[in-house]
XYZ file of C-alpha atoms in Angstrom:
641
model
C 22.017 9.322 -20.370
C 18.671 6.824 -21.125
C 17.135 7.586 -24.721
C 14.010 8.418 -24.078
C 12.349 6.549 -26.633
C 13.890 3.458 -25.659
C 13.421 3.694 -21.914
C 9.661 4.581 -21.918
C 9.199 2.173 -24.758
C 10.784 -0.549 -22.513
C 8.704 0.769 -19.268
C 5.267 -0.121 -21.467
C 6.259 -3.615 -22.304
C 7.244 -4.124 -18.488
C 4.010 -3.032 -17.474
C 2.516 -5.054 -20.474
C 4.943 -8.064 -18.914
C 3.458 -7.735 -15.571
C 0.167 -7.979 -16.528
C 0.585 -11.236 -17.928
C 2.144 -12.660 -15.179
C -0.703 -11.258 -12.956
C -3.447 -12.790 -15.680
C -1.318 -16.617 -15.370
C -0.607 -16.043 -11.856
C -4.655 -15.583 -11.001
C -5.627 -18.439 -13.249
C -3.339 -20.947 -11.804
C -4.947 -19.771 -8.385
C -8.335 -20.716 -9.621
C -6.827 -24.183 -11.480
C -5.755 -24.903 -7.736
C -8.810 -24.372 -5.809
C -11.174 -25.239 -8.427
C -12.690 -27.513 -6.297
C -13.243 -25.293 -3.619
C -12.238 -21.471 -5.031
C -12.580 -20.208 -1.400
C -9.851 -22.115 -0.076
C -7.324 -19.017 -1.649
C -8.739 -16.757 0.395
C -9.538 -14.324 -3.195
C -12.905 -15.426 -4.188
C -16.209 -15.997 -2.255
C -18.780 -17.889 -4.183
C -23.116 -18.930 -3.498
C -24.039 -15.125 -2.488
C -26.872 -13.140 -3.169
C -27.520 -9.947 -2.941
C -29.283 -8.763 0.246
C -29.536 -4.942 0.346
C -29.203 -1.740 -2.801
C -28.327 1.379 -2.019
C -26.810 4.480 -3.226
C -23.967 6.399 -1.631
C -19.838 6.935 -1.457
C -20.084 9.665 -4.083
C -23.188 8.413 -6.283
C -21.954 4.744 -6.605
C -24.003 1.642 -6.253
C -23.268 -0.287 -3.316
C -24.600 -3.865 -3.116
C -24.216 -5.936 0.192
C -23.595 -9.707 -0.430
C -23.719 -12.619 1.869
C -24.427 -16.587 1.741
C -27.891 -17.711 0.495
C -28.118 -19.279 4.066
C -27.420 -15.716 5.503
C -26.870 -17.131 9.267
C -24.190 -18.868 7.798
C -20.251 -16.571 8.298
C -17.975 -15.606 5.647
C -15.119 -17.800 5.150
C -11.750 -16.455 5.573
C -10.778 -14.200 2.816
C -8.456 -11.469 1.600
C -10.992 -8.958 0.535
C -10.691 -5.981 2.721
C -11.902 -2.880 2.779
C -10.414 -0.627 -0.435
C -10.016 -3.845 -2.317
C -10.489 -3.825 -6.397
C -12.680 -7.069 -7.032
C -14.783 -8.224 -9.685
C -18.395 -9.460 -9.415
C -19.247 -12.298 -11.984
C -22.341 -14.237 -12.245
C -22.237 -17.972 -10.596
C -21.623 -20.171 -13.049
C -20.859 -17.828 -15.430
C -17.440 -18.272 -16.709
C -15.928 -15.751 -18.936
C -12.834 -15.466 -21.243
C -10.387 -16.356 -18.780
C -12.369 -18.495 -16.584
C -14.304 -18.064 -13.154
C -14.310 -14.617 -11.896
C -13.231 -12.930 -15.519
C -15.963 -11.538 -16.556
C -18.534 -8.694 -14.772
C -18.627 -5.890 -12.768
C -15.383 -4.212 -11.007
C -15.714 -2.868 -7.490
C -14.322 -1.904 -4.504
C -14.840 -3.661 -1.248
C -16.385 -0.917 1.111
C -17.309 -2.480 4.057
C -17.136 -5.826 5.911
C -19.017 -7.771 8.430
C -18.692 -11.553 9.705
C -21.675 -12.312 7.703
C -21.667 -9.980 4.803
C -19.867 -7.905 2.450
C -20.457 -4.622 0.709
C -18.922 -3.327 -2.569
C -19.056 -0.440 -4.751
C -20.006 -0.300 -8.225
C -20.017 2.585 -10.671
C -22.533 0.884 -12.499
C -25.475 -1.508 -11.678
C -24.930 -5.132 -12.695
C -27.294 -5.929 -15.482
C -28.228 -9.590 -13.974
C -31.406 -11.722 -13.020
C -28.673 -14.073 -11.306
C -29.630 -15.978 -8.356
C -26.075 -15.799 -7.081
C -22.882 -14.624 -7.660
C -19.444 -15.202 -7.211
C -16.514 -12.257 -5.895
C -13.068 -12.357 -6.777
C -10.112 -10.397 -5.770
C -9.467 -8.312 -9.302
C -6.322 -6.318 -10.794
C -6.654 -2.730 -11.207
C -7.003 -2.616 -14.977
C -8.253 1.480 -14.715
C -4.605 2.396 -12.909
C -2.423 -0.024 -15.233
C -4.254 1.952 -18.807
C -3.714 6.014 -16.571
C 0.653 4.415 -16.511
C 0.444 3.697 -20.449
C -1.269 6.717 -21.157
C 0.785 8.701 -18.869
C 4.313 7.086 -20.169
C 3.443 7.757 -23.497
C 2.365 11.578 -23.117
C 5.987 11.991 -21.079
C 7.523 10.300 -23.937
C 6.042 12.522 -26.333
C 6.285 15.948 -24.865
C 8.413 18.071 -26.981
C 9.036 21.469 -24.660
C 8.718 25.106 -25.904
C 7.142 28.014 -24.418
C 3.912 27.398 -26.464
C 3.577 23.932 -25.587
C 1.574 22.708 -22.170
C 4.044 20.101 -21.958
C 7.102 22.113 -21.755
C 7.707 21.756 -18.387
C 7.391 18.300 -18.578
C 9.607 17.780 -21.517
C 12.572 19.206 -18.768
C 11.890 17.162 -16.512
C 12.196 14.410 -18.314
C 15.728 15.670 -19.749
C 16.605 15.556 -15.699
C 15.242 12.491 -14.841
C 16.767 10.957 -17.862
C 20.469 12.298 -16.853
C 20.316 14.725 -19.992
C 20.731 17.125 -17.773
C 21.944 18.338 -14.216
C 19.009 19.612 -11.591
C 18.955 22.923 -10.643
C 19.175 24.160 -7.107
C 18.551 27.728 -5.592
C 20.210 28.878 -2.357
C 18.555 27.007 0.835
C 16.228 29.227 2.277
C 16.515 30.479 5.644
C 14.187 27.790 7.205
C 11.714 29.241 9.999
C 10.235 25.420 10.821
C 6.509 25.468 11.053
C 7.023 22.281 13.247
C 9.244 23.117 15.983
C 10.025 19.463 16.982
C 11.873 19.320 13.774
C 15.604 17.767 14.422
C 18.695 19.233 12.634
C 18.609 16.705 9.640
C 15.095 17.162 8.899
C 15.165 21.070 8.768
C 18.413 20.574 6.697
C 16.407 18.553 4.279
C 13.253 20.540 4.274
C 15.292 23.278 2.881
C 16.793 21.222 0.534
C 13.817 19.904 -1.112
C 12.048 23.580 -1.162
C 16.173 25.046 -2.903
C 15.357 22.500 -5.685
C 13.959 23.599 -8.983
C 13.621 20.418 -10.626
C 14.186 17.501 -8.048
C 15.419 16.761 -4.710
C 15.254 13.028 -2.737
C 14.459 12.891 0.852
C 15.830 9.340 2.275
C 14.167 8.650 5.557
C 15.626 5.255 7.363
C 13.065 3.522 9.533
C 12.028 5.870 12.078
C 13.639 9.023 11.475
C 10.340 10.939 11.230
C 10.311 11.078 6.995
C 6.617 12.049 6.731
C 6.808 14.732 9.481
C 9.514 15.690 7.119
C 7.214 15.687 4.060
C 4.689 17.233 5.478
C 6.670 20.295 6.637
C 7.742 20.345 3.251
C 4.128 20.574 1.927
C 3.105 23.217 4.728
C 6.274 25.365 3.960
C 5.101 25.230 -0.108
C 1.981 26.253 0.659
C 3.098 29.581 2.727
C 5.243 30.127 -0.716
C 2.022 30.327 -2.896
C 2.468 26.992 -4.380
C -0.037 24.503 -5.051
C 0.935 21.139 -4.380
C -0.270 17.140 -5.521
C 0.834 14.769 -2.415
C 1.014 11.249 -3.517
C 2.263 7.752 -2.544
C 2.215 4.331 -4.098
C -0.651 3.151 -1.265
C -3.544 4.464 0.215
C -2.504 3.476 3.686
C 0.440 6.009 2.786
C -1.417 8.558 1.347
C -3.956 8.854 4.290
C -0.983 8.741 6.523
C 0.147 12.197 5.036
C -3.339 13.148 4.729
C -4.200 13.426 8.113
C -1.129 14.629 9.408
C -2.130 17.703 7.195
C -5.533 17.931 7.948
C -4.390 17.610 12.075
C -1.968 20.975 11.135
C -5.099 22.833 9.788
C -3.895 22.783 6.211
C -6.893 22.775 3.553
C -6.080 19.645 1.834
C -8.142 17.142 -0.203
C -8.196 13.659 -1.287
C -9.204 12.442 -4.381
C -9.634 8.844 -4.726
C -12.507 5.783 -4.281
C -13.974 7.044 -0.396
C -13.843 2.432 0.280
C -10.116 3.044 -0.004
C -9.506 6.378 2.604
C -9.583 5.087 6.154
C -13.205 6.367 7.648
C -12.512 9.330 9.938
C -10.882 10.429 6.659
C -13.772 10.226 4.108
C -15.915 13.602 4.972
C -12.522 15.249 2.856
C -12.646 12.816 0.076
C -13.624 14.590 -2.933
C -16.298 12.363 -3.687
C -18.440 12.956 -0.184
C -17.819 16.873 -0.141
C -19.230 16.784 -3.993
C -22.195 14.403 -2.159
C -22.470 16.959 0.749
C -21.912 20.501 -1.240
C -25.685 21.972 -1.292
C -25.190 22.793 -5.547
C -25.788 18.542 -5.918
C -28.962 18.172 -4.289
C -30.934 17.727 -7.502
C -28.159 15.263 -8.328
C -29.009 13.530 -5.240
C -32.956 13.698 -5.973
C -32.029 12.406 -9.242
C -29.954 9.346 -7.824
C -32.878 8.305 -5.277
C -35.173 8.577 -8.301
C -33.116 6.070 -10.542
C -32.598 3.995 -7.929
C -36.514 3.148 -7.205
C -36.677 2.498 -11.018
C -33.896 -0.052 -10.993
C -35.271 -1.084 -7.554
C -38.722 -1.611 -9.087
C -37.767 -3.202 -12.792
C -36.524 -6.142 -10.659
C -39.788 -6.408 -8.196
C -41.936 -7.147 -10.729
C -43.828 -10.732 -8.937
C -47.467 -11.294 -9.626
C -48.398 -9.501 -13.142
C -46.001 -10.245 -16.104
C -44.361 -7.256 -17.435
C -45.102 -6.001 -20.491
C -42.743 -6.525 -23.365
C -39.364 -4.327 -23.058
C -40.459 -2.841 -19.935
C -37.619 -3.723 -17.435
C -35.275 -2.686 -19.827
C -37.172 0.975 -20.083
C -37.459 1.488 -16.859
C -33.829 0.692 -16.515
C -33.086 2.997 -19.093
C -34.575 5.676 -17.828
C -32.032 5.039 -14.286
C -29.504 4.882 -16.767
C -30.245 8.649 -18.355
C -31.054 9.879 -14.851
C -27.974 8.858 -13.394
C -26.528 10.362 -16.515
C -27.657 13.955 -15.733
C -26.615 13.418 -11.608
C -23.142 13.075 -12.902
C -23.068 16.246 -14.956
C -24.143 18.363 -11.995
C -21.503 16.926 -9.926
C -18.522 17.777 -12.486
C -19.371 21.275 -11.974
C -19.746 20.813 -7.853
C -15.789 19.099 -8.473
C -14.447 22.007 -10.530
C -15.605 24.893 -8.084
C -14.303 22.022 -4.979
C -10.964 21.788 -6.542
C -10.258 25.297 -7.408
C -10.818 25.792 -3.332
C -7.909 23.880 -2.001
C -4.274 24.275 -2.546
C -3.038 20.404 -1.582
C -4.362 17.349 -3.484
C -3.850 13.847 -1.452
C -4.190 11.109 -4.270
C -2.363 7.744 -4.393
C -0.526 7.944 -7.882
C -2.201 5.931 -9.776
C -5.438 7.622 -8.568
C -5.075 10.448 -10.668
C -7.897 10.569 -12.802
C -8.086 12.702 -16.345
C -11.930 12.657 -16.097
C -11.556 14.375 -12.797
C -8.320 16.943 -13.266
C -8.657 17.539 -16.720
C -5.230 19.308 -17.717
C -4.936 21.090 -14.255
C -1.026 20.898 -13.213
C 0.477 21.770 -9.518
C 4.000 23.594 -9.014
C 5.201 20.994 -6.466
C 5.072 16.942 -6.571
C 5.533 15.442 -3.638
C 6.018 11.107 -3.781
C 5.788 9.552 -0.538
C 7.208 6.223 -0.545
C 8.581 6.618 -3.568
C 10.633 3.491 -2.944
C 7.698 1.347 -3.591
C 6.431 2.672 -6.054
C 7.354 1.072 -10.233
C 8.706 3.840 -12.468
C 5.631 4.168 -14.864
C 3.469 4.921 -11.569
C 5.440 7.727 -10.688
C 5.127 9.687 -14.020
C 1.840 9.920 -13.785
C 1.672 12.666 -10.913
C 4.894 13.701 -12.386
C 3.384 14.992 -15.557
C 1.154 17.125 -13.532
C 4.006 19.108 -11.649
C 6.666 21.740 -11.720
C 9.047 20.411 -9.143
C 9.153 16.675 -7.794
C 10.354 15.714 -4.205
C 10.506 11.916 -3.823
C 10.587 10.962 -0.137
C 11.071 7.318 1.176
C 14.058 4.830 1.597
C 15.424 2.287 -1.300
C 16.855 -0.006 1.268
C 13.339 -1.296 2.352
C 10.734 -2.589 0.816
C 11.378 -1.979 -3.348
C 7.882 -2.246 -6.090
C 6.058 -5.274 -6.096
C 6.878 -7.155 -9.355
C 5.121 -10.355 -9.801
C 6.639 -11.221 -13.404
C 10.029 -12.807 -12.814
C 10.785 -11.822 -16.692
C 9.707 -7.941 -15.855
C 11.665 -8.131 -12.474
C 15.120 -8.744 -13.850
C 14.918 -6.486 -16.675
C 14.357 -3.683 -13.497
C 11.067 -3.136 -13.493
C 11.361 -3.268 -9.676
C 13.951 -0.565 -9.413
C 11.740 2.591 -8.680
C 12.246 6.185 -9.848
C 13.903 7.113 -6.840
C 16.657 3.799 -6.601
C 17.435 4.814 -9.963
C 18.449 8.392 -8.979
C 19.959 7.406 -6.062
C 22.218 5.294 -7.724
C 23.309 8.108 -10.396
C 23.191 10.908 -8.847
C 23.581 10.017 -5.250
C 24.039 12.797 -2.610
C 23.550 15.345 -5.434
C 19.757 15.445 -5.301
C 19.686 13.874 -2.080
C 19.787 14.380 1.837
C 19.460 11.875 4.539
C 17.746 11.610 8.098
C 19.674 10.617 10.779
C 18.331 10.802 14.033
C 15.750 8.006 14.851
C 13.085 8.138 17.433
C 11.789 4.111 17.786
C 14.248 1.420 18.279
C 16.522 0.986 21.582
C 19.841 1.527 20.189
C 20.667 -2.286 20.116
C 17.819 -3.313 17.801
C 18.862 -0.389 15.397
C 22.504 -1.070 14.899
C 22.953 -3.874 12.941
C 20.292 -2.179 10.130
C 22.232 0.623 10.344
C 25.947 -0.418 9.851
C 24.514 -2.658 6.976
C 21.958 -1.237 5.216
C 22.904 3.202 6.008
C 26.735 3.542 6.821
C 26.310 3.294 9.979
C 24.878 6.836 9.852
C 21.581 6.123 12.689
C 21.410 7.720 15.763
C 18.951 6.988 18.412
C 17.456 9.990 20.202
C 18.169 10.162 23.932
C 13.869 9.275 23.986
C 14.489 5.770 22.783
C 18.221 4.808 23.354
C 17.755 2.595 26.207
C 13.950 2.159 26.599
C 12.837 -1.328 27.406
C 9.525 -3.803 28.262
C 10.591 -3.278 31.153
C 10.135 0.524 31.821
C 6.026 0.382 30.787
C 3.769 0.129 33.150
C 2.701 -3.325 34.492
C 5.325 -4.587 32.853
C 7.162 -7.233 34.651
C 11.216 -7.005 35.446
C 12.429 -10.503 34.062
C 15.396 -11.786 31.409
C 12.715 -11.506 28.041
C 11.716 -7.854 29.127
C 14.956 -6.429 30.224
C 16.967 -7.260 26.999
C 16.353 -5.276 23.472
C 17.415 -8.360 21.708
C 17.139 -12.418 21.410
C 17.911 -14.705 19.011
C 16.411 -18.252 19.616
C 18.867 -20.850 17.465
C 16.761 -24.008 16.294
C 19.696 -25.379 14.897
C 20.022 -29.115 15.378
C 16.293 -29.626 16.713
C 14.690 -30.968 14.287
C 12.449 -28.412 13.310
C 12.205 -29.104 9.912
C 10.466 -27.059 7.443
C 7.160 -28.473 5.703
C 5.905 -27.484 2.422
C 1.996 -26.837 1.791
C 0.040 -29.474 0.014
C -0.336 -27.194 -2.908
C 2.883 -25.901 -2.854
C 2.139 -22.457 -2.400
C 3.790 -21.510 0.344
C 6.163 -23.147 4.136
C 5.796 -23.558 7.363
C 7.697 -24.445 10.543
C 5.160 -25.845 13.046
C 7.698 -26.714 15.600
C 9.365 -22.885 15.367
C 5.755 -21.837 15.348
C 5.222 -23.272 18.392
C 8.150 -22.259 19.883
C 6.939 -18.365 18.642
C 3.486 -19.400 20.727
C 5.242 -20.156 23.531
C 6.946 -16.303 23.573
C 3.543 -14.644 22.581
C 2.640 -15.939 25.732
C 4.880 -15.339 27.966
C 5.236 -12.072 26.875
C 1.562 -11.670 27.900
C 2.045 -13.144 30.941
C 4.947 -10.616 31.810
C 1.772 -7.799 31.032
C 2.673 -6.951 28.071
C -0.253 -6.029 26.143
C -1.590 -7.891 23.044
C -1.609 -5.004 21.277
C 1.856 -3.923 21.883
C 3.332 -7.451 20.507
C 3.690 -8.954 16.326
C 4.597 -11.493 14.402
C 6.385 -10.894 11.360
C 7.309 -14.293 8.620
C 7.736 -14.340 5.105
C 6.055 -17.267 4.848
C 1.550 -16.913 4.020
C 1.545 -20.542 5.328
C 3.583 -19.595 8.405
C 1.182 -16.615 9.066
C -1.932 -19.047 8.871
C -0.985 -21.480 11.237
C 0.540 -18.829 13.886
C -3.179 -16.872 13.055
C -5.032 -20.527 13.798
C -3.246 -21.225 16.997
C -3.013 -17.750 18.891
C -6.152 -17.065 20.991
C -5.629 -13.490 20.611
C -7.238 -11.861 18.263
C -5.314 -8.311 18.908
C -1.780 -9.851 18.730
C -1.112 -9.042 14.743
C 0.586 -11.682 12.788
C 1.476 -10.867 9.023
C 4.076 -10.732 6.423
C 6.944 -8.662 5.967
C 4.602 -6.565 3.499
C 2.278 -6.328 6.002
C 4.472 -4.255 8.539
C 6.211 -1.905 6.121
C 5.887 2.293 7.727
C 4.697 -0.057 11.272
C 6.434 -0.508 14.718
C 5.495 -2.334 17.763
C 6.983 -2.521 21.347
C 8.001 -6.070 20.825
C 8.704 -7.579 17.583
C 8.904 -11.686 16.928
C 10.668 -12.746 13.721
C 9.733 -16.342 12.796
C 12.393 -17.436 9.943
C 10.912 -20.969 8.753
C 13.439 -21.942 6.501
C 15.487 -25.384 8.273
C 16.898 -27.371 5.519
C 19.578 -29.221 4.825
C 21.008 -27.653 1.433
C 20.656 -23.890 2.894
C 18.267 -23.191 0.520
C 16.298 -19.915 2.095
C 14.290 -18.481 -0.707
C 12.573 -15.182 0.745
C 14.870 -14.376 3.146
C 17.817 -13.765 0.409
C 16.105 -10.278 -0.303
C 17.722 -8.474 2.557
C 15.821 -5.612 1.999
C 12.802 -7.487 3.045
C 14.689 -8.139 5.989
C 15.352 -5.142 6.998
C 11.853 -3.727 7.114
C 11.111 -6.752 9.728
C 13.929 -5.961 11.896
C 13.344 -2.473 11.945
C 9.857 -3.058 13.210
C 10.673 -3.144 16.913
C 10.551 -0.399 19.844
C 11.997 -2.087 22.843
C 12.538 -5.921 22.202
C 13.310 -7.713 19.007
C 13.492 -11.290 19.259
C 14.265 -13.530 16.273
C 13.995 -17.638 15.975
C 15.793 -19.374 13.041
C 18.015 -22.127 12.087
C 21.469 -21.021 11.819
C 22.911 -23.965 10.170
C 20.351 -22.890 7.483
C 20.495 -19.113 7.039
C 24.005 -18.387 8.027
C 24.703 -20.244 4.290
C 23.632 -16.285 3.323
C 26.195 -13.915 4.649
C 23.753 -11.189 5.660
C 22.736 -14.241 8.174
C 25.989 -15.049 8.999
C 26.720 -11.256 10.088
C 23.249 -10.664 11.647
C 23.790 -13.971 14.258
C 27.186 -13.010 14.833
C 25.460 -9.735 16.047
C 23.615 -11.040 18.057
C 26.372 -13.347 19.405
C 28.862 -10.392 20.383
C 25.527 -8.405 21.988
C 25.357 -11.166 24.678
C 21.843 -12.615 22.989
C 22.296 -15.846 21.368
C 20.391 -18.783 22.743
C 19.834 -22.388 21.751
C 16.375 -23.718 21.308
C 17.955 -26.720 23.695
C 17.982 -23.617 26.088
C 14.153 -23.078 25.673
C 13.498 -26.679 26.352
């Protein structure tokens, strides 16, 4: 049993732990490229505003490109749904460049521009300004606030909380869950296998909590989403979360595609764009109750457009700042008339799509749902998952603890646990008790799936008869030759010199010569008509990802991280290791986890390149080349030359 003071009081000082590390962590960034900040790839500096308009649920949205405006965008992180902060150039703050301004979202992006959205205008006469990749200070306050009304919440009848307060118990191990008979399951998907019916009616026989661990490509969201669909038929209302918005939308749609009336709450930048007509923010924009809010926003716009136009007269004393004012108040009463639109939206729908740190008081007030369902629970920190949590009757976390875990940047919060999610802590107490397990996979060829699954699941994976064999091979235009016939290669650089090189700043390590050698298969896996589309590149290593990204000429070939590919697949997979040393040292690669994810990435060929004098130090390494050994796919790079 966890004391519950103690354990949420030691969640809020990991979350108060990480935020530090996130604060020193972004100022050495800009200490390093301070003389030339867009060299990170998080900050774009010398643009001006080129175009105002309103939109995306009554936000500001300000396009921004390079006072030369012919000239490109460097290379930079900032995609579309990213939190960033607008600062005047020049204009230091606290903390340094980029610390002080507006916050944003990134909402669009162009080769020569960039677009953000602002909940409120930038009070500046700047000439330029400066963007920086920010933290999301709004979701790290909703975790505080949420652990602390969890840790509070006393129970009773007469108290709103009550519910809460025995979930907690549970959660806590005060407590065993409850569980009801399974029902007898009529599958509103029929292509439902036996393990996924069997853990459908699991999760809807719980009364507190119930765990559905999906390995890679055993269909987990079709799971969850039966699960959702089969709630709703019971009357239920239900909040459908995950850690990411990529996740969330992936559940999203799947519901939407089954004719289920679900919405999403959340920034419209962040939901993918066929997606955004059932954000809660554009129906509120489109429902006809809001058109005086709209009339209202236009209005306050032209004064804010006009209190900066002002060119030949001088403007009287104060009288920017009045008519900027008056926006202000006019904006102001658009709002109002909207809360009303989202109340009367809300009450409408019986499925709320939100990520779970997206759950907003100002919008829900103290509405609660009878079911909590967690997608990717596995990635998602403890204090994160409370705050849907608090909302709900019943929780059903769905994902798999052997892949990726939270993303913990303090090394201090990280081994005190804060990386251990809700749902890896229940799994290791309570186990099969409030869990059930997929089985039956429908992507890899049987070969690329059994080494994951004798290490990382029991050796519990099946491969449907769909994918058991399938090879490069058997699509069309596909050529018939030794790379596309075989699931599996491993390319050992062992003895060739193919030394690993650290970046001049340290940051991060490449491998030019394995890179090369990773070239060299991109392309003749083209050649055999594979399409570019159909092929990745998966390394630890940023610097590794840069070069590859520099020196492949095609653009549709994706190259990324680990991260990167997590809930992905691709027909053929190519694993560049890096690390060639001569102490063993292998950094990254030592979280196995990680590993998994890339190697589980694969449909029909899987081909890995490493240094086996190096990474076979690591007996996860040692096992996983051996593998490959006994399956008849070892090769030396001497081989290749």
């Amino acid at each position: 049993m966890l004391r519950t003071d103690d354990h949420f009081q030691r969640l809020d000082q990991l979350l108060e732990l990480e935020a530090e590390a996130e604060k020193a962590q972004r100022l050495a960034q800009i200490q390093r490229a301070a003389a030339d900040p867009e060299r990170s790839g998080q900050t774009l500096t010398r643009l001006v505003v080129t175009d105002t308009q309103g939109g995306l649920g009554g936000r500001i949205l300000l396009t921004l490109a390079k006072r030369n405006q012919t000239e490109s965008l460097p290379w930079n992180r900032l995609e579309v749904g990213t939190p960033v902060l607008l600062s005047e150039e020049g204009e230091p703050g606290p903390d340094g460049p980029g610390s002080a301004g507006w916050r944003g979202v990134v909402s669009q992006r162009e080769r020569q521009s960039i677009q953000i959205a602002l909940e409120q205008w930038p009070e500046s006469d700047s000439p330029t300004f400066r963007l920086d990749l920010s933290t999301d200070e709004v979701a790290r306050r909703r975790q505080r606030e949420a652990l602390e009304r969890v840790r509070t919440a006393r129970g009773g009848h007469r108290d709103p909380l009550g519910r809460l307060a025995e979930l907690r118990r549970i959660l806590l191990y005060e407590r065993s869950p409850d569980f009801d008979r399974p029902p007898a399951l009529t599958p509103l998907d029929p292509t439902l296998n036996e393990p996924q019916r069997a853990a459908v009616a699991f999760a809807l026989a719980a009364r507190d909590v119930a765990i559905i661990h999906g390995p890679p490509g055993t269909g987990k969201t079709t799971t969850v989403v039966e699960v959702i669909r089969q709630a709703i038929r019971r009357g239920e209302t239900v909040l459908a979360c995950a850690p990411s918005n990529l996740a969330v939308d992936n559940v999203f749609e799947r519901l939407l595609a089954a004719g289920e009336p679900a919405l999403r709450l959340g920034h419209p930048a962040r939901v993918l764009p066929g997606l955004r007509e059932h954000t809660l923010d554009v129906m509120v924009e489109n429902h006809p109750d809001t058109r005086l809010a709209r009339k209202l926003r236009r209005d306050a716009y032209a004064l804010r457009d006009r209190a900066g136009k002002f060119r030949r007269a001088k403007p009287e004393p104060g009288e920017r700042q009045d008519l900027r004012q008056e926006a202000t108040l006019m904006l102001a009463d658009a709002r109002r008339i909207e809360a009303q639109t989202v109340e009367r939206i809300l009450d409408s729908v019986r499925v709320l799509c939100a990520t779970t740190t997206g759950l907003s008081a100002e919008v829900l007030g103290e509405r609660r749902f009878d079911l909590c369902v967690i997608d990717e629970a596995a990635q998602s920190t403890e204090p994160a998952a409370w705050l849907p949590i608090l909302r709900s009757r019943r929780l059903v976390l769905a994902g798999d603890h052997q892949q990726l875990p939270p993303t913990v940047i303090s090394a201090e919060a990280a081994a005190q646990g804060f990386g251990i999610s809700l749902m890896e802590r229940l799994m290791q107490r309570l186990g099969a008790e409030v869990s059930r397990q997929l089985t039956v996979q429908y992507r890899m060829h049987q070969a690329i799936m059994q080494f994951s699954s004798a290490e990382f699941y029991e050796a519990s994976l099946i491969a449907d008869a769909s994918v058991r064999n399938h090879l490069l091979a058997d699509l069309p235009s596909v050529e018939t030759n030794e790379l596309t016939t075989e699931p599996l290669t491993f390319i050992d650089t062992a003895g060739a010199s193919y030394d690993e090189e650290i970046e001049p700043d340290g940051e991060s390590r490449l491998n030019p010569s394995e890179a090369l050698l990773v070239v060299n298969k991109v392309k003749a896996l083209l050649e055999a008509g594979l399409s570019p589309q159909d092929i990745a590149v998966i390394t630890p290593y940023a610097a590794q990802v840069r070069w590859l990204r520099a020196q492949l000429p095609h653009a549709e070939v994706e190259i990324d991280s680990v991260d990167g590919f997590q809930g992905r697949e691709k027909e053929a997979v190519i694993i560049s290791l890096v690390r060639s040393n001569e102490t063993g040292e292998i950094g990254f690669l030592g979280d196995t986890r990680r590993m998994n994810v890339a190697l589980t990435r694969a449909r029909r060929k899987l081909l890995i390149i490493g240094d086996s004098a190096t990474i076979t130090a690591h007996p996860f390494y040692r096992r996983l080349v051996d593998y490959f050994e006994q399956a008849g796919a070892y090769r030396s790079v001497w081989e290749e030359m």
